[in-house]
Structures are given as structure tokens and as C-alpha cells.
Amino acid sequence: MRSRDWAPWLVALGAGVAVGWWWGRRSDSDAALDGDLDDGWVERWGDRVDTAVEMAGEGLRLMDRRLRGASLLSDRSLADALSGVEGAETLRAHALGPGVIDLTGEADDPVAQAARAALEALPGVEVVLNRIWTPSSADPGLN
């Protein structure tokens, strides 16, 4: 989810809160006669407001998880993933976009496969663009 995608959610949430506040300020005839607007409002709308707040909270938590998932693909986290692969010192990984990783460098076939597998295992990774030069790269028929 891109940053511009969550702006409408925040606008809708704000509009919902404003409408809920306005609707809650309305009084029914019984509460107006008793002079006790707050208790009437709580009896009528308290559970609904609680439910709306819980639902909004769940939506915000989901959005937060999506945004954090996308932010996990920093160059530092990619370098950390590659550092766990023996022999991958000559490889570099860069995030090209949400979930897309560019893997470049020169390594042997097993190291290249292990590096690609390590990056694919990261949360939020959808595609690893493999541009590693291996000994078998000179003759594509060997793979």
C-alpha cells in the first residue's frame, strides 16, 4: 500500500468521527425533557460508537502492518539478509519498488541460489530480479 493510498482512509475515518459526534449531539425528545442528554446518548449510541472505534482501530492496525511490511525492504535489511549467506560478499541487493528486489554481482551457482532464497524469504518480497553473473552464465545451456 502506497502512502497516497491511505490518505482516503484517514479522510473517511475523520468524516465518520465527525458524523458520529454530530449525530450524538442530537437529542431525542425524552432526553431533552429530562435534561440529561449525556445518559440518553450513551444508552442509544454507546455500543455503536465502541464498535465503530474498534473497527477503525483494526483498519488502522492493518494499514500499519502493510506499511511496515513495505518498509522492511530497505537496503540495510537486504544487506543483512545477504550477510547470512556464505560467499555472498560480492552480491548487492536493492529495492526497486514495493516487493521488488534487484540482486546483482558475481558468485558461484550455489551461492547465487542461496542468496536468492534468502531474499525471497523476507516478508514483503514478491519478486527477486536475479542479475548475478555465475560460471554457468557464459553458457545458459548448463542450467
Coordinates of C-alpha atoms in Angstrom, one line a residue:
M1 CA 0.0 0.0 0.0
R2 CA 1.5 3.3 -1.1
S3 CA 1.4 6.4 1.1
R4 CA -1.1 8.1 -1.2
D5 CA -3.5 5.1 -0.7
W6 CA -4.0 5.6 3.0
A7 CA -5.0 9.3 2.8
P8 CA -8.6 8.5 1.7
W9 CA -8.9 6.1 4.7
L10 CA -7.9 8.9 7.1
V11 CA -10.3 11.3 5.5
A12 CA -13.1 8.7 5.7
L13 CA -12.2 8.0 9.4
G14 CA -12.3 11.7 10.2
A15 CA -15.7 12.1 8.4
G16 CA -17.0 9.1 10.3
V17 CA -15.9 10.6 13.6
A18 CA -17.4 14.0 12.8
V19 CA -20.8 12.5 11.7
G20 CA -20.8 10.3 14.9
W21 CA -20.1 13.3 17.0
W22 CA -22.8 15.4 15.3
W23 CA -25.3 12.5 15.5
G24 CA -24.5 12.0 19.1
R25 CA -25.2 15.7 19.9
R26 CA -28.7 15.3 18.6
S27 CA -31.2 14.8 21.4
D28 CA -34.3 12.7 21.4
S29 CA -37.5 14.1 23.0
D30 CA -37.2 12.0 26.2
A31 CA -33.7 13.0 26.9
A32 CA -34.5 16.7 26.2
L33 CA -37.4 16.6 28.7
D34 CA -35.3 15.0 31.4
G35 CA -32.4 17.4 30.8
D36 CA -30.0 14.5 30.8
L37 CA -28.6 14.4 27.2
D38 CA -25.4 12.5 28.1
D39 CA -27.1 9.4 29.6
G40 CA -29.5 9.3 26.7
W41 CA -26.7 9.5 24.2
V42 CA -24.7 6.7 25.9
E43 CA -27.8 4.4 26.1
R44 CA -28.6 4.9 22.4
W45 CA -25.2 5.1 20.8
G46 CA -22.5 3.9 23.3
D47 CA -22.2 0.4 22.0
R48 CA -22.3 1.5 18.4
V49 CA -19.6 4.1 19.0
D50 CA -17.5 1.4 20.7
T51 CA -17.9 -0.9 17.8
A52 CA -17.0 1.8 15.3
V53 CA -13.9 2.8 17.2
E54 CA -12.8 -0.9 17.4
M55 CA -13.4 -1.4 13.7
A56 CA -11.4 1.8 12.9
G57 CA -8.6 0.6 15.1
E58 CA -8.5 -2.7 13.3
G59 CA -8.3 -0.9 10.0
L60 CA -5.5 1.3 11.2
R61 CA -3.6 -1.7 12.6
L62 CA -3.9 -3.5 9.3
M63 CA -2.7 -0.4 7.4
D64 CA 0.2 -0.1 9.8
R65 CA 1.2 -3.7 9.2
R66 CA 1.0 -3.2 5.4
L67 CA 3.1 0.0 5.6
R68 CA 5.7 -1.6 7.9
G69 CA 5.8 -4.7 5.7
A70 CA 6.7 -2.4 2.7
S71 CA 9.3 -0.5 4.7
L72 CA 11.1 -3.7 5.7
L73 CA 12.7 -3.8 2.2
S74 CA 15.3 -1.2 3.0
D75 CA 18.8 -1.6 1.6
R76 CA 20.1 -2.2 5.1
S77 CA 17.6 -5.1 5.7
L78 CA 18.6 -6.6 2.3
A79 CA 22.3 -6.4 3.1
D80 CA 21.6 -8.1 6.5
A81 CA 19.8 -10.9 4.7
L82 CA 22.7 -11.4 2.3
S83 CA 25.3 -11.3 5.1
G84 CA 23.8 -14.6 6.3
V85 CA 24.8 -16.3 3.1
E86 CA 28.4 -17.7 3.0
G87 CA 30.3 -16.4 -0.1
A88 CA 27.8 -13.6 -0.9
E89 CA 30.2 -10.7 -0.2
T90 CA 30.3 -9.7 -3.8
L91 CA 26.5 -9.6 -4.2
R92 CA 24.3 -6.4 -3.8
A93 CA 20.6 -6.1 -3.4
H94 CA 18.5 -3.0 -3.9
A95 CA 14.8 -2.4 -3.5
L96 CA 13.3 -1.3 -6.9
G97 CA 9.8 -0.8 -5.5
P98 CA 7.3 -2.4 -3.1
G99 CA 8.2 -6.1 -3.0
V100 CA 10.7 -6.0 -6.0
I101 CA 14.4 -6.7 -5.3
D102 CA 17.3 -6.3 -7.7
L103 CA 20.1 -8.8 -6.9
T104 CA 23.4 -8.1 -8.7
G105 CA 27.0 -9.2 -8.5
E106 CA 29.2 -12.3 -9.3
A107 CA 29.0 -15.6 -7.4
D108 CA 29.0 -19.4 -7.8
D109 CA 25.7 -21.1 -8.6
P110 CA 25.0 -22.5 -5.1
V111 CA 25.8 -19.1 -3.6
A112 CA 23.5 -17.3 -6.1
Q113 CA 20.7 -19.7 -5.3
A114 CA 21.2 -19.4 -1.6
A115 CA 21.2 -15.6 -1.8
R116 CA 18.1 -15.5 -3.9
A117 CA 16.3 -17.9 -1.5
A118 CA 17.4 -15.7 1.5
L119 CA 15.9 -12.6 -0.2
E120 CA 12.7 -14.4 -1.2
A121 CA 12.2 -15.4 2.4
L122 CA 12.0 -11.8 3.6
P123 CA 8.5 -10.6 4.4
G124 CA 7.0 -8.3 1.7
V125 CA 9.3 -9.6 -1.1
E126 CA 7.3 -10.6 -4.2
V127 CA 9.9 -10.7 -7.0
V128 CA 13.7 -11.0 -6.9
L129 CA 15.3 -9.8 -10.2
N130 CA 18.3 -12.1 -10.5
R131 CA 21.2 -10.4 -12.4
I132 CA 24.1 -12.4 -10.8
W133 CA 26.9 -13.5 -13.1
T134 CA 27.8 -17.1 -12.4
P135 CA 30.2 -19.5 -14.1
S136 CA 27.2 -21.0 -15.9
S137 CA 26.1 -17.6 -17.2
A138 CA 28.5 -17.9 -20.1
D139 CA 26.7 -21.0 -21.3
P140 CA 23.0 -20.8 -20.5
G141 CA 22.5 -24.4 -21.6
L142 CA 24.3 -25.6 -18.4
N143 CA 21.5 -24.5 -16.1

